[in-house]
mmCIF file with all atom_site columns, C-alpha atoms and ligand atoms in Angstrom:
data_model
loop_
_atom_site.group_PDB
_atom_site.id
_atom_site.type_symbol
_atom_site.label_atom_id
_atom_site.label_alt_id
_atom_site.label_comp_id
_atom_site.label_asym_id
_atom_site.label_entity_id
_atom_site.label_seq_id
_atom_site.pdbx_PDB_ins_code
_atom_site.Cartn_x
_atom_site.Cartn_y
_atom_site.Cartn_z
_atom_site.occupancy
_atom_site.B_iso_or_equiv
_atom_site.pdbx_formal_charge
_atom_site.auth_seq_id
_atom_site.auth_comp_id
_atom_site.auth_asym_id
_atom_site.auth_atom_id
_atom_site.pdbx_PDB_model_num
ATOM   1   C  CA  . UNK A 1 1   ? -35.032 49.947 16.102 1.00 35.00 ? 91  UNK A CA  1
ATOM   2   C  CA  . UNK A 1 2   ? -33.554 48.572 12.927 1.00 40.00 ? 92  UNK A CA  1
ATOM   3   C  CA  . UNK A 1 3   ? -30.027 49.338 14.155 1.00 39.00 ? 93  UNK A CA  1
ATOM   4   C  CA  . UNK A 1 4   ? -30.740 47.736 17.464 1.00 40.00 ? 94  UNK A CA  1
ATOM   5   C  CA  . UNK A 1 5   ? -31.872 44.511 15.770 1.00 40.00 ? 95  UNK A CA  1
ATOM   6   C  CA  . UNK A 1 6   ? -28.690 44.410 13.739 1.00 42.00 ? 96  UNK A CA  1
ATOM   7   C  CA  . UNK A 1 7   ? -26.556 44.879 16.835 1.00 42.00 ? 97  UNK A CA  1
ATOM   8   C  CA  . UNK A 1 8   ? -28.404 42.080 18.624 1.00 41.00 ? 98  UNK A CA  1
ATOM   9   C  CA  . UNK A 1 9   ? -27.838 39.762 15.662 1.00 42.00 ? 99  UNK A CA  1
ATOM   10  C  CA  . UNK A 1 10  ? -24.169 40.643 15.710 1.00 41.00 ? 100 UNK A CA  1
ATOM   11  C  CA  . UNK A 1 11  ? -23.996 39.955 19.446 1.00 41.00 ? 101 UNK A CA  1
ATOM   12  C  CA  . UNK A 1 12  ? -25.587 36.538 18.950 1.00 41.00 ? 102 UNK A CA  1
ATOM   13  C  CA  . UNK A 1 13  ? -23.088 35.809 16.214 1.00 42.00 ? 103 UNK A CA  1
ATOM   14  C  CA  . UNK A 1 14  ? -20.171 36.666 18.449 1.00 41.00 ? 104 UNK A CA  1
ATOM   15  C  CA  . UNK A 1 15  ? -21.591 34.587 21.268 1.00 40.00 ? 105 UNK A CA  1
ATOM   16  C  CA  . UNK A 1 16  ? -21.932 31.621 18.949 1.00 40.00 ? 106 UNK A CA  1
ATOM   17  C  CA  . UNK A 1 17  ? -18.365 32.004 17.702 1.00 41.00 ? 107 UNK A CA  1
ATOM   18  C  CA  . UNK A 1 18  ? -17.152 32.128 21.307 1.00 40.00 ? 108 UNK A CA  1
ATOM   19  C  CA  . UNK A 1 19  ? -19.053 28.970 22.190 1.00 38.00 ? 109 UNK A CA  1
ATOM   20  C  CA  . UNK A 1 20  ? -17.570 27.140 19.213 1.00 41.00 ? 110 UNK A CA  1
ATOM   21  C  CA  . UNK A 1 21  ? -14.081 28.226 20.211 1.00 41.00 ? 111 UNK A CA  1
ATOM   22  C  CA  . UNK A 1 22  ? -14.651 26.900 23.732 1.00 39.00 ? 112 UNK A CA  1
ATOM   23  C  CA  . UNK A 1 23  ? -16.149 23.625 22.617 1.00 36.00 ? 113 UNK A CA  1
ATOM   24  C  CA  . UNK A 1 24  ? -13.168 22.982 20.398 1.00 40.00 ? 114 UNK A CA  1
ATOM   25  C  CA  . UNK A 1 25  ? -10.777 23.625 23.250 1.00 40.00 ? 115 UNK A CA  1
ATOM   26  C  CA  . UNK A 1 26  ? -9.939  27.114 22.028 1.00 42.00 ? 116 UNK A CA  1
ATOM   27  C  CA  . UNK A 1 27  ? -6.765  25.934 20.335 1.00 43.00 ? 117 UNK A CA  1
ATOM   28  C  CA  . UNK A 1 28  ? -7.861  23.233 17.954 1.00 51.00 ? 118 UNK A CA  1
ATOM   29  C  CA  . UNK A 1 29  ? -6.660  24.167 14.605 1.00 63.00 ? 119 UNK A CA  1
ATOM   30  C  CA  . UNK A 1 30  ? -5.578  27.412 13.284 1.00 93.00 ? 120 UNK A CA  1
ATOM   31  C  CA  . UNK A 1 31  ? -2.836  27.844 10.755 1.00 97.00 ? 121 UNK A CA  1
ATOM   32  C  CA  . UNK A 1 32  ? -1.091  26.470 7.707  1.00 98.00 ? 122 UNK A CA  1
ATOM   33  C  CA  . UNK A 1 33  ? 1.492   27.497 5.159  1.00 98.00 ? 123 UNK A CA  1
ATOM   34  C  CA  . UNK A 1 34  ? 0.592   28.423 1.623  1.00 98.00 ? 124 UNK A CA  1
ATOM   35  C  CA  . UNK A 1 35  ? 4.051   29.557 0.434  1.00 98.00 ? 125 UNK A CA  1
ATOM   36  C  CA  . UNK A 1 36  ? 5.471   27.189 -0.452 1.00 98.00 ? 126 UNK A CA  1
ATOM   37  C  CA  . UNK A 1 37  ? 2.080   25.523 -0.671 1.00 98.00 ? 127 UNK A CA  1
ATOM   38  C  CA  . UNK A 1 38  ? 1.593   22.800 1.933  1.00 98.00 ? 128 UNK A CA  1
ATOM   39  C  CA  . UNK A 1 39  ? 0.006   19.392 1.455  1.00 98.00 ? 129 UNK A CA  1
ATOM   40  C  CA  . UNK A 1 40  ? -3.024  20.427 3.527  1.00 98.00 ? 130 UNK A CA  1
ATOM   41  C  CA  . UNK A 1 41  ? -3.580  23.495 1.350  1.00 98.00 ? 131 UNK A CA  1
ATOM   42  C  CA  . UNK A 1 42  ? -3.305  21.429 -1.828 1.00 98.00 ? 132 UNK A CA  1
ATOM   43  C  CA  . UNK A 1 43  ? -6.027  19.209 -0.397 1.00 98.00 ? 133 UNK A CA  1
ATOM   44  C  CA  . UNK A 1 44  ? -8.201  22.159 0.605  1.00 98.00 ? 134 UNK A CA  1
ATOM   45  C  CA  . UNK A 1 45  ? -7.989  23.894 -2.777 1.00 98.00 ? 135 UNK A CA  1
ATOM   46  C  CA  . UNK A 1 46  ? -8.780  20.703 -4.680 1.00 98.00 ? 136 UNK A CA  1
ATOM   47  C  CA  . UNK A 1 47  ? -5.434  20.344 -6.477 1.00 98.00 ? 137 UNK A CA  1
ATOM   48  C  CA  . UNK A 1 48  ? -5.116  17.004 -4.642 1.00 98.00 ? 138 UNK A CA  1
ATOM   49  C  CA  . UNK A 1 49  ? -8.387  15.140 -4.216 1.00 98.00 ? 139 UNK A CA  1
ATOM   50  C  CA  . UNK A 1 50  ? -9.759  12.459 -1.845 1.00 97.00 ? 140 UNK A CA  1
ATOM   51  C  CA  . UNK A 1 51  ? -7.726  13.765 1.078  1.00 98.00 ? 141 UNK A CA  1
ATOM   52  C  CA  . UNK A 1 52  ? -10.431 13.162 3.652  1.00 97.00 ? 142 UNK A CA  1
ATOM   53  C  CA  . UNK A 1 53  ? -11.170 15.543 6.533  1.00 97.00 ? 143 UNK A CA  1
ATOM   54  C  CA  . UNK A 1 54  ? -8.159  17.755 6.008  1.00 97.00 ? 144 UNK A CA  1
ATOM   55  C  CA  . UNK A 1 55  ? -9.758  19.276 2.892  1.00 97.00 ? 145 UNK A CA  1
ATOM   56  C  CA  . UNK A 1 56  ? -12.211 21.083 5.174  1.00 97.00 ? 146 UNK A CA  1
ATOM   57  C  CA  . UNK A 1 57  ? -9.729  22.264 7.764  1.00 97.00 ? 147 UNK A CA  1
ATOM   58  C  CA  . UNK A 1 58  ? -6.162  22.776 6.490  1.00 98.00 ? 148 UNK A CA  1
ATOM   59  C  CA  . UNK A 1 59  ? -5.516  24.855 9.587  1.00 97.00 ? 149 UNK A CA  1
ATOM   60  C  CA  . UNK A 1 60  ? -5.987  21.882 11.923 1.00 97.00 ? 150 UNK A CA  1
ATOM   61  C  CA  . UNK A 1 61  ? -2.668  20.048 11.741 1.00 98.00 ? 151 UNK A CA  1
ATOM   62  C  CA  . UNK A 1 62  ? -2.000  20.573 15.429 1.00 97.00 ? 152 UNK A CA  1
ATOM   63  C  CA  . UNK A 1 63  ? 0.218   18.247 17.419 1.00 97.00 ? 153 UNK A CA  1
ATOM   64  C  CA  . UNK A 1 64  ? 2.551   18.172 20.404 1.00 98.00 ? 154 UNK A CA  1
ATOM   65  C  CA  . UNK A 1 65  ? 5.269   20.776 20.384 1.00 98.00 ? 155 UNK A CA  1
ATOM   66  C  CA  . UNK A 1 66  ? 8.980   20.224 20.957 1.00 98.00 ? 156 UNK A CA  1
ATOM   67  C  CA  . UNK A 1 67  ? 10.016  18.834 17.570 1.00 98.00 ? 157 UNK A CA  1
ATOM   68  C  CA  . UNK A 1 68  ? 12.461  17.218 16.990 1.00 98.00 ? 158 UNK A CA  1
ATOM   69  C  CA  . UNK A 1 69  ? 13.267  16.168 20.565 1.00 98.00 ? 159 UNK A CA  1
ATOM   70  C  CA  . UNK A 1 70  ? 9.604   15.375 21.097 1.00 98.00 ? 160 UNK A CA  1
ATOM   71  C  CA  . UNK A 1 71  ? 6.623   16.332 18.945 1.00 98.00 ? 161 UNK A CA  1
ATOM   72  C  CA  . UNK A 1 72  ? 4.898   14.048 16.414 1.00 98.00 ? 162 UNK A CA  1
ATOM   73  C  CA  . UNK A 1 73  ? 6.140   10.498 15.971 1.00 98.00 ? 163 UNK A CA  1
ATOM   74  C  CA  . UNK A 1 74  ? 8.276   9.470  13.022 1.00 98.00 ? 164 UNK A CA  1
ATOM   75  C  CA  . UNK A 1 75  ? 6.009   8.747  10.067 1.00 98.00 ? 165 UNK A CA  1
ATOM   76  C  CA  . UNK A 1 76  ? 3.390   11.118 11.477 1.00 98.00 ? 166 UNK A CA  1
ATOM   77  C  CA  . UNK A 1 77  ? 5.226   14.422 11.269 1.00 98.00 ? 167 UNK A CA  1
ATOM   78  C  CA  . UNK A 1 78  ? 3.220   15.850 8.360  1.00 98.00 ? 168 UNK A CA  1
ATOM   79  C  CA  . UNK A 1 79  ? -0.094  15.031 10.070 1.00 98.00 ? 169 UNK A CA  1
ATOM   80  C  CA  . UNK A 1 80  ? 1.121   16.276 13.473 1.00 98.00 ? 170 UNK A CA  1
ATOM   81  C  CA  . UNK A 1 81  ? 0.219   12.872 14.960 1.00 98.00 ? 171 UNK A CA  1
ATOM   82  C  CA  . UNK A 1 82  ? -3.415  13.157 13.773 1.00 98.00 ? 172 UNK A CA  1
ATOM   83  C  CA  . UNK A 1 83  ? -4.438  9.793  12.371 1.00 97.00 ? 173 UNK A CA  1
ATOM   84  C  CA  . UNK A 1 84  ? -7.480  11.344 10.721 1.00 97.00 ? 174 UNK A CA  1
ATOM   85  C  CA  . UNK A 1 85  ? -5.055  13.340 8.579  1.00 98.00 ? 175 UNK A CA  1
ATOM   86  C  CA  . UNK A 1 86  ? -2.830  10.336 7.737  1.00 98.00 ? 176 UNK A CA  1
ATOM   87  C  CA  . UNK A 1 87  ? -3.129  11.167 4.011  1.00 98.00 ? 177 UNK A CA  1
ATOM   88  C  CA  . UNK A 1 88  ? -0.662  14.005 4.653  1.00 98.00 ? 178 UNK A CA  1
ATOM   89  C  CA  . UNK A 1 89  ? 2.034   11.586 5.855  1.00 98.00 ? 179 UNK A CA  1
ATOM   90  C  CA  . UNK A 1 90  ? 2.090   9.411  2.776  1.00 98.00 ? 180 UNK A CA  1
ATOM   91  C  CA  . UNK A 1 91  ? 4.810   10.049 0.203  1.00 97.00 ? 181 UNK A CA  1
ATOM   92  C  CA  . UNK A 1 92  ? 2.033   9.623  -2.414 1.00 98.00 ? 182 UNK A CA  1
ATOM   93  C  CA  . UNK A 1 93  ? -1.198  11.547 -2.770 1.00 98.00 ? 183 UNK A CA  1
ATOM   94  C  CA  . UNK A 1 94  ? -4.471  9.652  -2.167 1.00 96.00 ? 184 UNK A CA  1
ATOM   95  C  CA  . UNK A 1 95  ? -4.721  9.068  -5.936 1.00 94.00 ? 185 UNK A CA  1
ATOM   96  C  CA  . UNK A 1 96  ? -1.241  7.586  -6.015 1.00 95.00 ? 186 UNK A CA  1
ATOM   97  C  CA  . UNK A 1 97  ? 0.793   10.322 -7.656 1.00 96.00 ? 187 UNK A CA  1
ATOM   98  C  CA  . UNK A 1 98  ? 3.605   12.401 -6.349 1.00 97.00 ? 188 UNK A CA  1
ATOM   99  C  CA  . UNK A 1 99  ? 2.658   15.490 -4.304 1.00 98.00 ? 189 UNK A CA  1
ATOM   100 C  CA  . UNK A 1 100 ? 2.800   18.604 -6.506 1.00 98.00 ? 190 UNK A CA  1
ATOM   101 C  CA  . UNK A 1 101 ? 6.088   20.356 -5.785 1.00 98.00 ? 191 UNK A CA  1
ATOM   102 C  CA  . UNK A 1 102 ? 7.003   24.037 -5.821 1.00 98.00 ? 192 UNK A CA  1
ATOM   103 C  CA  . UNK A 1 103 ? 10.189  24.953 -7.669 1.00 98.00 ? 193 UNK A CA  1
ATOM   104 C  CA  . UNK A 1 104 ? 12.689  26.751 -5.413 1.00 98.00 ? 194 UNK A CA  1
ATOM   105 C  CA  . UNK A 1 105 ? 16.292  27.860 -5.719 1.00 98.00 ? 195 UNK A CA  1
ATOM   106 C  CA  . UNK A 1 106 ? 18.867  26.807 -3.134 1.00 97.00 ? 196 UNK A CA  1
ATOM   107 C  CA  . UNK A 1 107 ? 20.921  29.603 -1.579 1.00 97.00 ? 197 UNK A CA  1
ATOM   108 C  CA  . UNK A 1 108 ? 18.328  32.206 -2.510 1.00 97.00 ? 198 UNK A CA  1
ATOM   109 C  CA  . UNK A 1 109 ? 15.907  34.184 -0.447 1.00 98.00 ? 199 UNK A CA  1
ATOM   110 C  CA  . UNK A 1 110 ? 12.372  32.824 -0.189 1.00 98.00 ? 200 UNK A CA  1
ATOM   111 C  CA  . UNK A 1 111 ? 9.303   34.378 1.393  1.00 98.00 ? 201 UNK A CA  1
ATOM   112 C  CA  . UNK A 1 112 ? 7.424   31.844 3.527  1.00 98.00 ? 202 UNK A CA  1
ATOM   113 C  CA  . UNK A 1 113 ? 3.794   32.544 4.319  1.00 98.00 ? 203 UNK A CA  1
ATOM   114 C  CA  . UNK A 1 114 ? 1.313   31.373 6.958  1.00 98.00 ? 204 UNK A CA  1
ATOM   115 C  CA  . UNK A 1 115 ? -2.441  31.839 7.000  1.00 98.00 ? 205 UNK A CA  1
ATOM   116 C  CA  . UNK A 1 116 ? -4.105  31.835 10.421 1.00 97.00 ? 206 UNK A CA  1
ATOM   117 C  CA  . UNK A 1 117 ? -7.688  31.337 11.450 1.00 95.00 ? 207 UNK A CA  1
ATOM   118 C  CA  . UNK A 1 118 ? -6.695  31.902 15.109 1.00 93.00 ? 208 UNK A CA  1
ATOM   119 C  CA  . UNK A 1 119 ? -3.763  34.059 16.005 1.00 94.00 ? 209 UNK A CA  1
ATOM   120 C  CA  . UNK A 1 120 ? -2.245  32.261 18.975 1.00 96.00 ? 210 UNK A CA  1
ATOM   121 C  CA  . UNK A 1 121 ? 0.550   33.691 21.083 1.00 97.00 ? 211 UNK A CA  1
ATOM   122 C  CA  . UNK A 1 122 ? 3.618   32.399 19.328 1.00 98.00 ? 212 UNK A CA  1
ATOM   123 C  CA  . UNK A 1 123 ? 7.023   31.183 20.483 1.00 98.00 ? 213 UNK A CA  1
ATOM   124 C  CA  . UNK A 1 124 ? 8.579   30.881 17.056 1.00 98.00 ? 214 UNK A CA  1
ATOM   125 C  CA  . UNK A 1 125 ? 8.451   29.477 13.565 1.00 98.00 ? 215 UNK A CA  1
ATOM   126 C  CA  . UNK A 1 126 ? 10.992  26.928 12.451 1.00 98.00 ? 216 UNK A CA  1
ATOM   127 C  CA  . UNK A 1 127 ? 11.691  25.400 9.071  1.00 98.00 ? 217 UNK A CA  1
ATOM   128 C  CA  . UNK A 1 128 ? 13.375  22.062 8.390  1.00 98.00 ? 218 UNK A CA  1
ATOM   129 C  CA  . UNK A 1 129 ? 14.275  20.385 5.103  1.00 98.00 ? 219 UNK A CA  1
ATOM   130 C  CA  . UNK A 1 130 ? 15.115  16.861 4.068  1.00 98.00 ? 220 UNK A CA  1
ATOM   131 C  CA  . UNK A 1 131 ? 18.709  15.738 3.629  1.00 98.00 ? 221 UNK A CA  1
ATOM   132 C  CA  . UNK A 1 132 ? 20.399  14.721 0.375  1.00 98.00 ? 222 UNK A CA  1
ATOM   133 C  CA  . UNK A 1 133 ? 19.556  11.061 -0.298 1.00 97.00 ? 223 UNK A CA  1
ATOM   134 C  CA  . UNK A 1 134 ? 16.464  11.067 1.988  1.00 98.00 ? 224 UNK A CA  1
ATOM   135 C  CA  . UNK A 1 135 ? 14.081  8.159  1.650  1.00 98.00 ? 225 UNK A CA  1
ATOM   136 C  CA  . UNK A 1 136 ? 11.258  9.359  -0.595 1.00 97.00 ? 226 UNK A CA  1
ATOM   137 C  CA  . UNK A 1 137 ? 9.359   6.093  -0.388 1.00 97.00 ? 227 UNK A CA  1
ATOM   138 C  CA  . UNK A 1 138 ? 8.150   6.124  3.182  1.00 98.00 ? 228 UNK A CA  1
ATOM   139 C  CA  . UNK A 1 139 ? 6.344   8.487  5.515  1.00 98.00 ? 229 UNK A CA  1
ATOM   140 C  CA  . UNK A 1 140 ? 8.596   11.354 6.516  1.00 98.00 ? 230 UNK A CA  1
ATOM   141 C  CA  . UNK A 1 141 ? 10.749  10.582 9.566  1.00 98.00 ? 231 UNK A CA  1
ATOM   142 C  CA  . UNK A 1 142 ? 13.408  12.361 11.544 1.00 98.00 ? 232 UNK A CA  1
ATOM   143 C  CA  . UNK A 1 143 ? 16.053  10.291 9.789  1.00 98.00 ? 233 UNK A CA  1
ATOM   144 C  CA  . UNK A 1 144 ? 15.062  12.013 6.526  1.00 98.00 ? 234 UNK A CA  1
ATOM   145 C  CA  . UNK A 1 145 ? 15.508  15.513 7.865  1.00 98.00 ? 235 UNK A CA  1
ATOM   146 C  CA  . UNK A 1 146 ? 18.296  17.851 8.757  1.00 98.00 ? 236 UNK A CA  1
ATOM   147 C  CA  . UNK A 1 147 ? 17.171  18.318 12.350 1.00 98.00 ? 237 UNK A CA  1
ATOM   148 C  CA  . UNK A 1 148 ? 18.784  21.745 12.589 1.00 98.00 ? 238 UNK A CA  1
ATOM   149 C  CA  . UNK A 1 149 ? 16.252  24.261 11.228 1.00 98.00 ? 239 UNK A CA  1
ATOM   150 C  CA  . UNK A 1 150 ? 17.527  26.262 8.279  1.00 98.00 ? 240 UNK A CA  1
ATOM   151 C  CA  . UNK A 1 151 ? 15.341  29.149 9.390  1.00 98.00 ? 241 UNK A CA  1
ATOM   152 C  CA  . UNK A 1 152 ? 14.110  30.151 12.866 1.00 98.00 ? 242 UNK A CA  1
ATOM   153 C  CA  . UNK A 1 153 ? 11.852  33.174 13.340 1.00 98.00 ? 243 UNK A CA  1
ATOM   154 C  CA  . UNK A 1 154 ? 11.460  34.010 17.049 1.00 98.00 ? 244 UNK A CA  1
ATOM   155 C  CA  . UNK A 1 155 ? 8.147   35.637 17.869 1.00 98.00 ? 245 UNK A CA  1
ATOM   156 C  CA  . UNK A 1 156 ? 8.438   36.441 21.573 1.00 98.00 ? 246 UNK A CA  1
ATOM   157 C  CA  . UNK A 1 157 ? 4.930   35.340 22.551 1.00 98.00 ? 247 UNK A CA  1
ATOM   158 C  CA  . UNK A 1 158 ? 3.283   37.889 20.240 1.00 98.00 ? 248 UNK A CA  1
ATOM   159 C  CA  . UNK A 1 159 ? 0.189   37.093 18.224 1.00 97.00 ? 249 UNK A CA  1
ATOM   160 C  CA  . UNK A 1 160 ? 0.723   37.034 14.446 1.00 97.00 ? 250 UNK A CA  1
ATOM   161 C  CA  . UNK A 1 161 ? -1.493  38.889 11.960 1.00 97.00 ? 251 UNK A CA  1
ATOM   162 C  CA  . UNK A 1 162 ? -3.967  36.822 9.937  1.00 97.00 ? 252 UNK A CA  1
ATOM   163 C  CA  . UNK A 1 163 ? -1.401  36.459 7.189  1.00 98.00 ? 253 UNK A CA  1
ATOM   164 C  CA  . UNK A 1 164 ? 2.264   36.391 8.065  1.00 98.00 ? 254 UNK A CA  1
ATOM   165 C  CA  . UNK A 1 165 ? 5.228   36.379 5.686  1.00 98.00 ? 255 UNK A CA  1
ATOM   166 C  CA  . UNK A 1 166 ? 8.858   36.112 6.557  1.00 97.00 ? 256 UNK A CA  1
ATOM   167 C  CA  . UNK A 1 167 ? 11.932  35.702 4.414  1.00 97.00 ? 257 UNK A CA  1
ATOM   168 C  CA  . UNK A 1 168 ? 14.818  33.328 4.781  1.00 97.00 ? 258 UNK A CA  1
ATOM   169 C  CA  . UNK A 1 169 ? 17.597  31.845 2.722  1.00 98.00 ? 259 UNK A CA  1
ATOM   170 C  CA  . UNK A 1 170 ? 16.940  28.392 1.356  1.00 98.00 ? 260 UNK A CA  1
ATOM   171 C  CA  . UNK A 1 171 ? 19.778  25.943 1.951  1.00 97.00 ? 261 UNK A CA  1
ATOM   172 C  CA  . UNK A 1 172 ? 22.193  25.393 -0.903 1.00 96.00 ? 262 UNK A CA  1
ATOM   173 C  CA  . UNK A 1 173 ? 23.613  22.059 -1.985 1.00 95.00 ? 263 UNK A CA  1
ATOM   174 C  CA  . UNK A 1 174 ? 20.266  20.315 -2.412 1.00 98.00 ? 264 UNK A CA  1
ATOM   175 C  CA  . UNK A 1 175 ? 18.884  19.108 -5.710 1.00 98.00 ? 265 UNK A CA  1
ATOM   176 C  CA  . UNK A 1 176 ? 15.728  17.372 -6.849 1.00 98.00 ? 266 UNK A CA  1
ATOM   177 C  CA  . UNK A 1 177 ? 12.693  16.685 -4.695 1.00 98.00 ? 267 UNK A CA  1
ATOM   178 C  CA  . UNK A 1 178 ? 12.667  17.613 -1.013 1.00 98.00 ? 268 UNK A CA  1
ATOM   179 C  CA  . UNK A 1 179 ? 10.162  18.334 1.745  1.00 98.00 ? 269 UNK A CA  1
ATOM   180 C  CA  . UNK A 1 180 ? 10.152  21.470 3.875  1.00 98.00 ? 270 UNK A CA  1
ATOM   181 C  CA  . UNK A 1 181 ? 8.592   21.029 7.325  1.00 99.00 ? 271 UNK A CA  1
ATOM   182 C  CA  . UNK A 1 182 ? 7.259   24.281 8.801  1.00 98.00 ? 272 UNK A CA  1
ATOM   183 C  CA  . UNK A 1 183 ? 6.530   24.324 12.518 1.00 98.00 ? 273 UNK A CA  1
ATOM   184 C  CA  . UNK A 1 184 ? 4.555   27.054 14.261 1.00 98.00 ? 274 UNK A CA  1
ATOM   185 C  CA  . UNK A 1 185 ? 5.038   26.687 18.029 1.00 98.00 ? 275 UNK A CA  1
ATOM   186 C  CA  . UNK A 1 186 ? 2.315   28.162 20.211 1.00 98.00 ? 276 UNK A CA  1
ATOM   187 C  CA  . UNK A 1 187 ? 3.568   29.924 23.344 1.00 98.00 ? 277 UNK A CA  1
ATOM   188 C  CA  . UNK A 1 188 ? 0.732   29.256 25.780 1.00 96.00 ? 278 UNK A CA  1
ATOM   189 C  CA  . UNK A 1 189 ? -0.315  25.680 24.945 1.00 96.00 ? 279 UNK A CA  1
ATOM   190 C  CA  . UNK A 1 190 ? 1.563   22.389 24.697 1.00 97.00 ? 280 UNK A CA  1
ATOM   191 C  CA  . UNK A 1 191 ? 1.026   22.300 20.945 1.00 97.00 ? 281 UNK A CA  1
ATOM   192 C  CA  . UNK A 1 192 ? 2.478   23.305 17.618 1.00 98.00 ? 282 UNK A CA  1
ATOM   193 C  CA  . UNK A 1 193 ? 1.200   23.313 14.061 1.00 98.00 ? 283 UNK A CA  1
ATOM   194 C  CA  . UNK A 1 194 ? 2.922   21.357 11.311 1.00 98.00 ? 284 UNK A CA  1
ATOM   195 C  CA  . UNK A 1 195 ? 2.915   21.849 7.551  1.00 98.00 ? 285 UNK A CA  1
ATOM   196 C  CA  . UNK A 1 196 ? 4.825   19.801 4.976  1.00 99.00 ? 286 UNK A CA  1
ATOM   197 C  CA  . UNK A 1 197 ? 5.537   21.372 1.603  1.00 98.00 ? 287 UNK A CA  1
ATOM   198 C  CA  . UNK A 1 198 ? 6.982   19.456 -1.314 1.00 98.00 ? 288 UNK A CA  1
ATOM   199 C  CA  . UNK A 1 199 ? 9.595   21.381 -3.270 1.00 98.00 ? 289 UNK A CA  1
ATOM   200 C  CA  . UNK A 1 200 ? 12.008  20.802 -6.110 1.00 98.00 ? 290 UNK A CA  1
ATOM   201 C  CA  . UNK A 1 201 ? 15.433  22.439 -5.981 1.00 98.00 ? 291 UNK A CA  1
HETATM 202 CU CU1 . CU  B 2 .   ? -5.777  27.153 17.387 1.00 60.54 ? 273 CU  B CU1 1
#
């Protein structure tokens, strides 16, 4: 009897989870990068404060796919076109400082990492980086970026594990502060997830 009660409780729990998934469209929010650490993760872990709603849902930076030909508008790339996450687009944190930056070495291998709360069927992962002399004083735009990804990881429509790491070589010839834009393109929706990480070469 005791076991049966537990099973029933578990079944109710699953049903509730399913209902929540459906009510949020089933694809609203579900992954971010933590290596190098992304702006949304810095907000979530409290390193950067007063970020607004993103601090509760770093996995929710979901926007239209197809970057750079389509995708989020210039100035809204880091928020994936979500105005409620506009804090992520600003070159300054909500308290006015520079975004904390991860030290990286150009020309060397780096292991990028994603954390997923929903493992969507995936087309690929692509990584972009800002160009030498990019404008650090405005919201990130296509004109700031090398629009050819320095790393593409095809995923063939598979679902990733909860934590996914892959290695790639960081571009050489960059120095000082830059932004890496990671894009996770979902195979079976019109969307992708965006994560901006501040780095120092
Ligand atoms: Cu999702």
